[in-house]
């Protein structure tokens, strides 16, 4: 993981269904990654814990290793106007993190919108 991210455990979040949270700061003018945090709920175990870590690291990876242009191109590929547009199921940032986690071997198990691993490659995913 990029050293500009910190990762930690969290006792909980404002919403009980939140299992992890990645917060990323980007440059105001450039939209490029500056720093970020990854928090994982501390009461998770087993495969759920692994899937949440993979998902949140997918968010971190997308900012640390993709340009703002690549994120926008991916959003356009999904038919969305912006990386953070849409709801939880259709938001490009979430589709990216879910798909990347699945490609790394840790699907979330909730049958939410994803694409194939091959579809990630043009945007920087090396699988």
Coordinates of C-alpha atoms in Angstrom, one line a residue:
X1 CA 0.0 0.0 0.0
X2 CA 1.2 3.5 -0.7
X3 CA 2.9 5.0 2.4
X4 CA 0.7 8.1 2.1
X5 CA -2.1 6.0 3.5
X6 CA -2.5 4.9 7.1
X7 CA -4.5 1.9 8.1
X8 CA -6.1 1.2 11.4
X9 CA -8.9 -0.6 13.3
X10 CA -12.0 1.2 14.3
X11 CA -14.4 0.3 17.1
X12 CA -17.3 1.3 14.9
X13 CA -18.8 3.8 12.5
X14 CA -21.8 6.1 12.5
X15 CA -23.8 3.5 10.5
X16 CA -23.8 0.0 11.8
X17 CA -23.7 -1.6 8.4
X18 CA -20.4 0.2 7.6
X19 CA -17.6 -2.4 7.8
X20 CA -14.7 -0.3 6.5
X21 CA -14.0 3.3 5.4
X22 CA -11.4 4.7 3.1
X23 CA -10.9 8.5 3.2
X24 CA -8.8 10.1 0.6
X25 CA -7.6 13.7 0.1
X26 CA -6.9 14.9 -3.4
X27 CA -5.4 18.1 -4.7
X28 CA -8.1 20.8 -5.2
X29 CA -6.9 21.7 -8.7
X30 CA -5.3 18.5 -9.9
X31 CA -7.7 15.9 -8.4
X32 CA -4.5 13.8 -7.7
X33 CA -3.9 11.8 -4.5
X34 CA -2.4 13.6 -1.5
X35 CA -3.0 11.3 1.5
X36 CA -5.5 9.0 3.0
X37 CA -6.7 6.7 5.7
X38 CA -8.2 3.2 5.7
X39 CA -10.2 2.1 8.7
X40 CA -11.5 -1.4 9.3
X41 CA -14.1 -2.3 11.9
X42 CA -12.3 -4.1 14.7
X43 CA -15.0 -6.8 15.4
X44 CA -14.7 -8.4 12.0
X45 CA -13.1 -11.9 11.6
X46 CA -12.3 -14.5 9.0
X47 CA -13.3 -14.2 5.4
X48 CA -15.5 -11.2 6.0
X49 CA -12.5 -9.3 7.5
X50 CA -10.3 -10.3 4.5
X51 CA -13.0 -9.2 2.0
X52 CA -13.4 -5.8 3.8
X53 CA -9.7 -5.2 3.8
X54 CA -9.4 -6.1 0.1
X55 CA -12.3 -3.8 -0.7
X56 CA -11.0 -0.9 1.2
X57 CA -7.5 -1.4 -0.2
X58 CA -9.1 -1.4 -3.6
X59 CA -10.3 2.2 -2.9
X60 CA -6.8 3.2 -1.7
X61 CA -5.2 1.6 -4.7
X62 CA -7.5 3.5 -7.1
X63 CA -6.3 6.8 -5.7
X64 CA -2.6 5.9 -5.2
X65 CA -2.1 4.3 -8.6
X66 CA -4.7 5.7 -11.0
X67 CA -4.7 9.3 -12.3
X68 CA -7.8 11.4 -12.0
X69 CA -8.1 11.0 -15.8
X70 CA -8.1 7.2 -15.4
X71 CA -10.8 7.3 -12.7
X72 CA -12.9 9.6 -14.9
X73 CA -12.5 7.3 -17.9
X74 CA -13.6 4.3 -15.8
X75 CA -16.7 6.2 -14.7
X76 CA -17.5 7.0 -18.3
X77 CA -17.0 3.3 -19.2
X78 CA -19.7 2.5 -16.6
X79 CA -22.0 5.2 -18.0
X80 CA -21.6 7.5 -15.0
X81 CA -20.6 11.2 -15.0
X82 CA -18.2 11.0 -12.1
X83 CA -16.1 8.5 -10.0
X84 CA -18.3 9.2 -7.0
X85 CA -21.7 9.5 -8.7
X86 CA -24.6 7.1 -8.3
X87 CA -25.7 5.0 -5.4
X88 CA -23.6 2.4 -3.5
X89 CA -24.4 -0.3 -6.1
X90 CA -23.6 1.7 -9.2
X91 CA -20.9 4.2 -8.0
X92 CA -17.7 3.7 -10.1
X93 CA -15.5 3.9 -7.0
X94 CA -17.5 1.1 -5.4
X95 CA -17.7 -1.0 -8.5
X96 CA -13.9 -0.6 -8.8
X97 CA -13.2 -1.6 -5.2
X98 CA -15.6 -4.6 -5.3
X99 CA -14.2 -5.9 -8.6
X100 CA -10.6 -5.4 -7.6
X101 CA -11.2 -7.2 -4.3
X102 CA -12.9 -10.1 -6.2
X103 CA -10.0 -10.2 -8.7
X104 CA -7.6 -10.5 -5.7
X105 CA -9.6 -13.4 -4.4
X106 CA -11.9 -11.8 -1.9
X107 CA -15.4 -11.2 -3.2
X108 CA -17.9 -9.4 -0.9
X109 CA -20.5 -12.1 -1.2
X110 CA -23.4 -9.7 -1.6
X111 CA -23.9 -10.0 -5.4
X112 CA -23.5 -6.3 -6.0
X113 CA -22.6 -4.7 -9.4
X114 CA -19.1 -5.7 -10.6
X115 CA -17.3 -6.0 -13.9
X116 CA -14.7 -8.5 -15.0
X117 CA -11.0 -8.4 -14.0
X118 CA -10.1 -7.9 -17.7
X119 CA -12.3 -4.8 -17.8
X120 CA -10.1 -3.2 -15.1
X121 CA -6.9 -3.6 -17.1
X122 CA -7.3 -0.6 -19.3
X123 CA -7.5 1.6 -16.2
X124 CA -4.3 0.4 -14.5
X125 CA -5.2 -2.8 -12.7
X126 CA -2.3 -5.1 -13.4
X127 CA -3.9 -8.5 -12.7

